[in-house]
mmCIF file of C-alpha atoms in Angstrom:
data_model
loop_
_atom_site.group_PDB
_atom_site.id
_atom_site.type_symbol
_atom_site.label_atom_id
_atom_site.label_comp_id
_atom_site.label_asym_id
_atom_site.label_seq_id
_atom_site.Cartn_x
_atom_site.Cartn_y
_atom_site.Cartn_z
ATOM 1 C CA LEU A 1 25.995 138.204 -34.624
ATOM 2 C CA SER A 2 24.850 141.686 -35.413
ATOM 3 C CA ARG A 3 25.845 144.642 -37.466
ATOM 4 C CA CYS A 4 25.401 148.391 -36.855
ATOM 5 C CA ILE A 5 23.904 150.714 -39.460
ATOM 6 C CA THR A 6 23.368 154.466 -39.366
ATOM 7 C CA MET A 7 19.889 155.689 -40.191
ATOM 8 C CA GLN A 8 18.933 159.378 -39.888
ATOM 9 C CA GLY A 9 21.617 160.066 -37.313
ATOM 10 C CA CYS A 10 20.731 157.262 -34.895
ATOM 11 C CA MET A 11 22.198 153.819 -34.409
ATOM 12 C CA GLN A 12 20.031 150.786 -34.958
ATOM 13 C CA ARG A 13 20.969 147.119 -34.579
ATOM 14 C CA GLN A 14 19.802 144.624 -37.139
ATOM 15 C CA PRO A 15 20.302 140.867 -36.601
ATOM 16 C CA ARG A 16 22.329 139.008 -39.140
ATOM 17 C CA THR A 17 21.207 135.537 -40.118
ATOM 18 C CA ALA A 18 24.066 133.023 -39.833
ATOM 19 C CA ILE A 19 23.650 130.035 -42.136
ATOM 20 C CA GLN A 20 25.774 126.954 -41.563
ATOM 21 C CA CYS A 21 25.631 124.105 -44.048
ATOM 22 C CA TYR A 22 26.038 120.527 -42.917
ATOM 23 C CA CYS A 23 26.665 117.499 -45.053
ATOM 24 C CA LEU A 24 23.757 115.071 -44.672
ATOM 25 C CA GLN A 25 25.494 112.222 -46.423
ATOM 26 C CA ASP A 26 27.038 110.794 -43.222
ATOM 27 C CA SER A 27 24.270 111.697 -40.748
ATOM 28 C CA GLY A 28 21.961 108.742 -41.365
ATOM 29 C CA PRO A 29 22.054 105.368 -39.639
ATOM 30 C CA PRO A 30 24.783 103.002 -40.804
ATOM 31 C CA VAL A 31 23.662 100.715 -43.599
ATOM 32 C CA THR A 32 26.813 98.617 -43.670
ATOM 33 C CA PRO A 33 28.728 96.987 -40.790
ATOM 34 C CA LEU A 34 31.279 99.297 -39.203
ATOM 35 C CA PRO A 35 34.658 97.519 -39.047
ATOM 36 C CA GLU A 36 35.682 99.324 -35.865
ATOM 37 C CA GLN A 37 32.575 98.038 -34.043
ATOM 38 C CA ALA A 38 33.090 94.376 -34.966
ATOM 39 C CA LEU A 39 34.500 91.703 -32.699
ATOM 40 C CA PRO A 40 38.054 90.526 -33.387
ATOM 41 C CA ASN A 41 38.339 88.424 -36.550
ATOM 42 C CA ASP A 42 34.669 89.187 -37.260
ATOM 43 C CA GLU A 43 33.567 86.475 -34.843
ATOM 44 C CA PRO A 44 29.840 86.369 -34.027
ATOM 45 C CA VAL A 45 28.581 87.295 -30.589
ATOM 46 C CA HIS A 46 27.064 83.821 -30.199
ATOM 47 C CA GLY A 47 27.076 80.501 -31.969
ATOM 48 C CA GLY A 48 23.294 80.583 -32.303
ATOM 49 C CA GLY A 49 20.420 82.989 -32.607
ATOM 50 C CA ILE A 50 20.203 85.805 -30.060
ATOM 51 C CA LEU A 51 16.874 85.727 -28.209
ATOM 52 C CA GLN A 52 17.176 88.837 -26.036
ATOM 53 C CA VAL A 53 19.494 91.785 -25.369
ATOM 54 C CA ALA A 54 19.588 94.181 -22.414
ATOM 55 C CA PHE A 55 21.640 97.291 -21.666
ATOM 56 C CA ALA A 56 22.965 97.813 -18.153
ATOM 57 C CA LEU A 57 21.746 101.023 -16.547
ATOM 58 C CA ASP A 58 25.224 102.541 -16.846
ATOM 59 C CA GLY A 59 25.022 102.094 -20.637
ATOM 60 C CA CYS A 60 28.507 100.591 -20.697
ATOM 61 C CA ARG A 61 27.576 96.898 -20.920
ATOM 62 C CA LEU A 62 25.375 94.839 -23.200
ATOM 63 C CA LEU A 63 23.900 91.509 -22.085
ATOM 64 C CA THR A 64 22.760 88.894 -24.601
ATOM 65 C CA GLY A 65 21.038 85.511 -24.361
ATOM 66 C CA SER A 66 21.228 82.913 -27.116
ATOM 67 C CA THR A 67 20.015 79.580 -28.369
ATOM 68 C CA ASP A 68 23.586 78.311 -27.958
ATOM 69 C CA ARG A 69 22.787 77.962 -24.199
ATOM 70 C CA THR A 70 25.036 80.827 -23.113
ATOM 71 C CA ALA A 71 24.671 84.472 -22.117
ATOM 72 C CA ARG A 72 27.325 87.085 -22.759
ATOM 73 C CA CYS A 73 28.223 90.474 -21.320
ATOM 74 C CA LEU A 74 30.118 92.825 -23.642
ATOM 75 C CA TRP A 75 31.776 96.077 -22.613
ATOM 76 C CA LEU A 76 30.873 99.012 -24.839
ATOM 77 C CA PRO A 77 31.999 100.491 -27.112
ATOM 78 C CA VAL A 78 33.322 97.380 -28.807
ATOM 79 C CA SER A 79 35.876 99.451 -30.728
ATOM 80 C CA LYS A 80 37.511 100.368 -27.416
ATOM 81 C CA HIS A 81 37.194 97.144 -25.432
ATOM 82 C CA VAL A 82 37.687 94.746 -28.387
ATOM 83 C CA GLY A 83 35.157 92.174 -27.217
ATOM 84 C CA ALA A 84 36.103 92.239 -23.525
ATOM 85 C CA GLY A 85 33.469 90.850 -21.181
ATOM 86 C CA THR A 86 32.191 87.626 -19.647
ATOM 87 C CA THR A 87 30.530 84.541 -21.123
ATOM 88 C CA PHE A 88 28.099 82.819 -18.757
ATOM 89 C CA VAL A 89 28.049 79.033 -19.174
ATOM 90 C CA GLY A 90 25.849 76.567 -17.307
ATOM 91 C CA HIS A 91 22.430 76.303 -18.924
ATOM 92 C CA ASN A 92 21.425 73.126 -20.766
ATOM 93 C CA GLY A 93 18.941 74.856 -23.056
ATOM 94 C CA PRO A 94 18.401 78.112 -24.944
ATOM 95 C CA VAL A 95 18.580 81.253 -22.821
ATOM 96 C CA ASN A 96 15.130 82.799 -23.230
ATOM 97 C CA SER A 97 15.622 86.043 -21.310
ATOM 98 C CA VAL A 98 18.311 88.126 -19.628
ATOM 99 C CA CYS A 99 17.977 90.863 -17.023
ATOM 100 C CA TRP A 100 20.281 93.249 -15.131
ATOM 101 C CA SER A 101 19.928 94.103 -11.467
ATOM 102 C CA HIS A 102 19.390 97.763 -10.631
ATOM 103 C CA ASP A 103 22.897 98.142 -9.215
ATOM 104 C CA GLY A 104 24.464 96.322 -12.188
ATOM 105 C CA GLU A 105 26.245 93.860 -9.910
ATOM 106 C CA TYR A 106 24.111 90.822 -10.754
ATOM 107 C CA LEU A 107 22.183 89.463 -13.714
ATOM 108 C CA LEU A 108 19.451 86.874 -14.258
ATOM 109 C CA THR A 109 18.993 84.366 -17.052
ATOM 110 C CA ALA A 110 15.957 82.194 -17.807
ATOM 111 C CA SER A 111 16.264 79.048 -19.863
ATOM 112 C CA SER A 112 14.340 76.256 -21.535
ATOM 113 C CA ASP A 113 16.205 73.839 -19.228
ATOM 114 C CA ARG A 114 13.591 74.692 -16.549
ATOM 115 C CA THR A 115 15.923 76.874 -14.517
ATOM 116 C CA ALA A 116 16.666 80.522 -13.870
ATOM 117 C CA ARG A 117 20.143 81.478 -12.703
ATOM 118 C CA LEU A 118 21.649 84.362 -10.792
ATOM 119 C CA TRP A 119 25.160 85.446 -11.833
ATOM 120 C CA SER A 120 27.736 87.968 -10.797
ATOM 121 C CA SER A 121 28.405 90.257 -13.741
ATOM 122 C CA SER A 122 32.100 89.356 -13.620
ATOM 123 C CA LEU A 123 31.990 85.600 -12.881
ATOM 124 C CA PRO A 124 31.251 82.894 -15.504
ATOM 125 C CA SER A 125 29.635 80.470 -13.028
ATOM 126 C CA PRO A 126 26.131 80.880 -11.522
ATOM 127 C CA LEU A 127 25.720 81.928 -7.897
ATOM 128 C CA ILE A 128 22.171 80.603 -7.433
ATOM 129 C CA THR A 129 20.089 78.234 -9.544
ATOM 130 C CA PHE A 130 16.306 78.608 -9.246
ATOM 131 C CA ASP A 131 14.976 75.217 -10.298
ATOM 132 C CA ALA A 132 12.228 74.489 -7.776
ATOM 133 C CA ILE A 133 9.766 76.187 -5.492
ATOM 134 C CA THR A 134 11.773 74.799 -2.573
ATOM 135 C CA GLN A 135 15.538 75.064 -2.746
ATOM 136 C CA PHE A 136 17.503 71.836 -2.884
ATOM 137 C CA SER A 137 20.758 71.207 -1.089
ATOM 138 C CA THR A 138 23.114 69.527 -3.537
ATOM 139 C CA SER A 139 25.707 68.618 -0.915
ATOM 140 C CA SER A 140 24.096 65.219 -0.244
ATOM 141 C CA SER A 141 23.404 64.284 -3.858
ATOM 142 C CA SER A 142 25.589 61.643 -5.455
ATOM 143 C CA SER A 143 27.091 61.596 -8.929
ATOM 144 C CA THR A 144 25.001 58.525 -9.744
ATOM 145 C CA GLY A 145 21.729 60.382 -9.364
ATOM 146 C CA GLY A 146 21.093 59.956 -5.647
ATOM 147 C CA SER A 147 18.267 61.738 -3.935
ATOM 148 C CA ARG A 148 18.636 65.364 -2.939
ATOM 149 C CA SER A 149 17.848 66.690 0.500
ATOM 150 C CA ILE A 150 15.805 69.794 1.208
ATOM 151 C CA ARG A 151 17.426 72.937 2.544
ATOM 152 C CA LYS A 152 14.829 74.639 4.711
ATOM 153 C CA THR A 153 15.093 78.412 4.572
ATOM 154 C CA SER A 154 13.141 81.074 6.389
ATOM 155 C CA SER A 155 12.859 84.824 6.347
ATOM 156 C CA THR A 156 14.720 84.976 9.660
ATOM 157 C CA GLY A 157 17.429 82.551 8.682
ATOM 158 C CA GLY A 158 19.254 84.615 6.127
ATOM 159 C CA SER A 159 17.287 83.605 3.063
ATOM 160 C CA SER A 160 16.608 87.166 1.946
ATOM 161 C CA ARG A 161 19.152 89.575 0.563
ATOM 162 C CA ASN A 162 18.567 91.980 3.449
ATOM 163 C CA SER A 163 17.498 91.148 6.982
ATOM 164 C CA THR A 164 14.245 93.104 6.752
ATOM 165 C CA ALA A 165 11.561 92.333 4.206
ATOM 166 C CA PRO A 166 10.339 95.212 2.047
ATOM 167 C CA SER A 167 6.998 96.647 3.074
ATOM 168 C CA GLY A 168 4.021 95.671 0.948
ATOM 169 C CA ILE A 169 5.525 92.322 -0.041
ATOM 170 C CA PRO A 170 4.079 89.200 1.620
ATOM 171 C CA GLN A 171 6.214 87.419 4.194
ATOM 172 C CA SER A 172 7.633 84.017 3.328
ATOM 173 C CA SER A 173 6.709 80.907 5.221
ATOM 174 C CA SER A 174 8.905 80.053 8.199
ATOM 175 C CA SER A 175 8.772 76.386 7.313
ATOM 176 C CA GLY A 176 10.662 76.970 4.084
ATOM 177 C CA ARG A 177 8.630 74.303 2.337
ATOM 178 C CA GLY A 178 7.408 76.765 -0.260
ATOM 179 C CA THR A 179 3.962 77.552 1.152
ATOM 180 C CA SER A 180 3.298 81.250 0.728
ATOM 181 C CA SER A 181 1.635 83.276 3.436
ATOM 182 C CA ALA A 182 0.263 85.705 0.852
ATOM 183 C CA ALA A 183 -3.479 86.026 0.714
ATOM 184 C CA MET A 184 -4.421 84.822 -2.742
ATOM 185 C CA GLY A 185 -7.556 85.989 -4.439
ATOM 186 C CA SER A 186 -9.254 84.843 -7.598
ATOM 187 C CA GLY A 187 -6.704 83.931 -10.204
ATOM 188 C CA GLY A 188 -3.958 83.548 -7.609
ATOM 189 C CA SER A 189 -2.956 80.592 -5.510
ATOM 190 C CA ALA A 190 -0.318 79.824 -2.956
ATOM 191 C CA ALA A 191 2.380 77.432 -4.032
ATOM 192 C CA GLY A 192 2.194 74.069 -2.364
ATOM 193 C CA SER A 193 4.904 71.760 -1.174
ATOM 194 C CA GLY A 194 5.451 70.268 -4.587
ATOM 195 C CA SER A 195 2.420 68.086 -5.215
ATOM 196 C CA GLY A 196 -0.264 68.570 -7.809
ATOM 197 C CA SER A 197 0.130 71.308 -10.435
ATOM 198 C CA SER A 198 2.875 73.114 -8.531
ATOM 199 C CA GLY A 199 5.559 70.888 -10.019
ATOM 200 C CA GLY A 200 7.376 67.628 -9.564
ATOM 201 C CA ALA A 201 9.046 66.371 -6.424
ATOM 202 C CA CYS A 202 9.382 69.198 -3.900
ATOM 203 C CA GLY A 203 8.002 71.712 -6.374
ATOM 204 C CA GLU A 204 10.431 71.343 -9.270
ATOM 205 C CA PHE A 205 9.568 73.515 -12.252
ATOM 206 C CA ILE A 206 7.734 71.327 -14.756
ATOM 207 C CA GLY A 207 8.091 73.665 -17.742
ATOM 208 C CA GLU A 208 10.663 75.930 -19.306
ATOM 209 C CA VAL A 209 11.389 79.218 -17.585
ATOM 210 C CA THR A 210 10.272 81.928 -19.984
ATOM 211 C CA ALA A 211 11.332 84.984 -17.985
ATOM 212 C CA ALA A 212 13.209 86.015 -14.855
ATOM 213 C CA ARG A 213 13.268 89.557 -13.480
ATOM 214 C CA PHE A 214 14.662 91.484 -10.542
ATOM 215 C CA PHE A 215 11.923 93.223 -8.599
ATOM 216 C CA TYR A 216 11.408 95.733 -5.800
ATOM 217 C CA MET A 217 14.843 97.388 -6.026
ATOM 218 C CA ASP A 218 16.644 94.038 -6.343
ATOM 219 C CA GLU A 219 15.002 92.659 -3.191
ATOM 220 C CA MET A 220 13.073 89.933 -5.008
ATOM 221 C CA VAL A 221 13.359 87.696 -8.062
ATOM 222 C CA LEU A 222 10.377 86.878 -10.283
ATOM 223 C CA VAL A 223 10.373 83.620 -12.258
ATOM 224 C CA ALA A 224 7.774 82.718 -14.902
ATOM 225 C CA THR A 225 7.305 79.035 -15.709
ATOM 226 C CA GLY A 226 4.207 77.538 -17.266
ATOM 227 C CA ASN A 227 1.172 79.546 -16.162
ATOM 228 C CA LYS A 228 2.774 80.495 -12.839
ATOM 229 C CA VAL A 229 4.883 83.375 -11.589
ATOM 230 C CA HIS A 230 6.947 82.673 -8.467
ATOM 231 C CA MET A 231 8.406 85.428 -6.325
ATOM 232 C CA PHE A 232 11.547 84.546 -4.372
ATOM 233 C CA ARG A 233 13.699 86.164 -1.754
ATOM 234 C CA TYR A 234 17.369 85.431 -2.247
ATOM 235 C CA LYS A 235 20.774 85.825 -0.665
ATOM 236 C CA PRO A 236 23.853 85.716 -2.932
ATOM 237 C CA PRO A 237 26.955 84.003 -1.554
ATOM 238 C CA ASP A 238 29.699 86.104 -0.020
ATOM 239 C CA THR A 239 32.453 86.339 -2.643
ATOM 240 C CA THR A 240 34.379 89.200 -1.050
ATOM 241 C CA GLY A 241 36.650 87.166 1.245
ATOM 242 C CA ASP A 242 40.381 86.713 0.813
ATOM 243 C CA ASP A 243 40.234 82.907 0.822
ATOM 244 C CA ASP A 244 39.771 81.717 -2.769
ATOM 245 C CA ILE A 245 38.677 78.220 -1.675
ATOM 246 C CA GLN A 246 35.987 79.588 0.622
ATOM 247 C CA ARG A 247 34.722 81.884 -2.108
ATOM 248 C CA LEU A 248 34.374 78.917 -4.470
ATOM 249 C CA LYS A 249 32.546 76.865 -1.831
ATOM 250 C CA ALA A 250 30.183 79.687 -0.909
ATOM 251 C CA THR A 251 26.590 79.091 -2.022
ATOM 252 C CA GLY A 252 23.585 81.356 -2.114
ATOM 253 C CA SER A 253 20.070 80.604 -0.960
ATOM 254 C CA TYR A 254 16.505 81.502 -1.829
ATOM 255 C CA SER A 255 13.005 81.022 -0.447
ATOM 256 C CA LEU A 256 9.525 81.410 -1.871
ATOM 257 C CA ALA A 257 7.580 84.529 -0.930
ATOM 258 C CA ALA A 258 4.461 84.031 -3.069
ATOM 259 C CA SER A 259 3.120 82.498 -6.269
ATOM 260 C CA TYR A 260 0.506 83.495 -8.802
ATOM 261 C CA SER A 261 -1.364 81.223 -11.216
ATOM 262 C CA SER A 262 -2.753 82.702 -14.410
ATOM 263 C CA SER A 263 -5.751 81.357 -16.288
ATOM 264 C CA CYS A 264 -3.674 81.266 -19.487
ATOM 265 C CA GLN A 265 -1.610 78.304 -20.603
ATOM 266 C CA SER A 266 1.733 80.083 -20.313
ATOM 267 C CA VAL A 267 3.128 83.358 -18.999
ATOM 268 C CA LEU A 268 5.555 84.481 -21.702
ATOM 269 C CA ASP A 269 7.135 87.567 -20.142
ATOM 270 C CA ILE A 270 7.128 89.801 -17.063
ATOM 271 C CA ALA A 271 7.460 93.575 -16.798
ATOM 272 C CA ALA A 272 8.166 94.927 -13.325
ATOM 273 C CA ALA A 273 9.557 98.246 -12.112
ATOM 274 C CA ASN A 274 12.881 97.749 -10.374
ATOM 275 C CA SER A 275 14.282 101.284 -10.208
ATOM 276 C CA PHE A 276 11.695 102.298 -7.585
ATOM 277 C CA LEU A 277 9.437 100.494 -5.112
ATOM 278 C CA SER A 278 6.274 99.248 -6.794
ATOM 279 C CA THR A 279 4.268 96.075 -6.279
ATOM 280 C CA LEU A 280 2.650 96.038 -9.728
ATOM 281 C CA LEU A 281 3.483 93.394 -12.317
ATOM 282 C CA LEU A 282 2.542 93.165 -15.985
ATOM 283 C CA LEU A 283 2.307 89.639 -17.385
ATOM 284 C CA ALA A 284 2.291 88.840 -21.094
ATOM 285 C CA CYS A 285 0.152 85.734 -21.539
ATOM 286 C CA SER A 286 -0.196 83.118 -24.240
ATOM 287 C CA ASN A 287 -3.944 83.820 -24.619
ATOM 288 C CA ARG A 288 -3.150 87.247 -26.125
ATOM 289 C CA SER A 289 -3.839 89.085 -22.898
ATOM 290 C CA ILE A 290 -1.875 91.315 -20.516
ATOM 291 C CA GLU A 291 -2.593 90.894 -16.819
ATOM 292 C CA LEU A 292 -1.933 93.538 -14.165
ATOM 293 C CA VAL A 293 -1.100 91.804 -10.873
ATOM 294 C CA ASP A 294 -0.480 93.288 -7.423
ATOM 295 C CA ALA A 295 2.461 91.353 -5.959
ATOM 296 C CA ALA A 296 1.502 92.344 -2.410
ATOM 297 C CA THR A 297 -1.692 90.292 -2.602
ATOM 298 C CA MET A 298 -1.076 88.262 -5.770
ATOM 299 C CA GLN A 299 -4.444 89.359 -7.130
ATOM 300 C CA VAL A 300 -5.336 90.611 -10.594
ATOM 301 C CA ARG A 301 -5.981 94.361 -10.684
ATOM 302 C CA GLY A 302 -6.787 94.682 -14.372
ATOM 303 C CA GLY A 303 -5.870 93.486 -17.799
ATOM 304 C CA LEU A 304 -6.113 93.811 -21.558
ATOM 305 C CA ARG A 305 -7.221 91.206 -24.034
ATOM 306 C CA TRP A 306 -6.687 91.340 -27.771
ATOM 307 C CA ILE A 307 -9.804 90.491 -29.765
ATOM 308 C CA GLU A 308 -9.787 89.889 -33.501
ATOM 309 C CA CYS A 309 -12.520 91.754 -35.346
#
C-alpha cells in the first residue's frame, strides 16, 4: 500500500505501514482434548500403554504399538476418518517397536514374544514372521507340538524381494542355513546354524526382539534381539491374485544376509536410513553407548559412549 503526496511541485511516494492485529488466544497448542479429534465414544487407541508411534511418509497414517500385544494403523485426521484403519493381531507379547516401509505398503513390528513380523498395511494378519536365523516351514508341524522342518532359501531361489541384491550389501549363503558370507571384523560375527550363542534349535531368537527396521530402500529387514542385529532378505507373498484361497495360502520367505554381535548386553534400538541407499547403521546399546556399524562389512566404524563425571 502506498499513498501519493505533493511536495514542492513533485510527486513522491511514501510507504504506508499496514498493521493487522491477530488474536493470540487460540494460537497456542491445545491444552484440553479436542472432541473432534477423539475416537468414537472416546475409546482409547489401545487397551494398554503405547510404546511407540510412527507416521507414514505420506503423513496420512499413524502407526502405534502397545503393551496390549497389538499394533494399530489410524487414518488421519481422526475427525474425518472417525477411527478408520487396521488393527494388527498376532503377537503374544508387548509390541516394542513399529516401522513403516519407504513405500508405505508394508510395516514391521517387534515384540517381546521373540518375533518380528511383516504386515501389509491393510491386512490384519502377518505376512512373514521372523523368529529364527533360519526360516522354518510350518507346513509339517503338528498341532500337538511336532517338530518343524527347515525351509532352505537362497539368494537365487526367490528369497529376496528383488532378484538382484543391492550393491554394497553382503550376499547371503546359498545353503540357506543362516551362515553369512559377510566378512566380519572385530565386534562382528557371522551367524551360525543355530548352535552356541546364536540361539536355540536352528537359530531361534533367544531373547525379545527390541527393534525391527526396513533398510536399504526396503530391500532388507534389520532385527535386533539380545546383543545381535540380524539382516535379512525377504520376499512377501503374492496377494494380488484373483483367487481368495490362494491369497490366503500364500506365504512369504526370508533368508539371512549377515549378523552383527555387539559387546553390550542388549541392542535396544536401530536407526538406519531407508529413503536412500546407505549401509550405515546406528545402534543404541544397553551400556550407554551408540555404535556406528557398516552393514556391508558388519564392522564398527565409530561410536559414542556416555561417561558420568
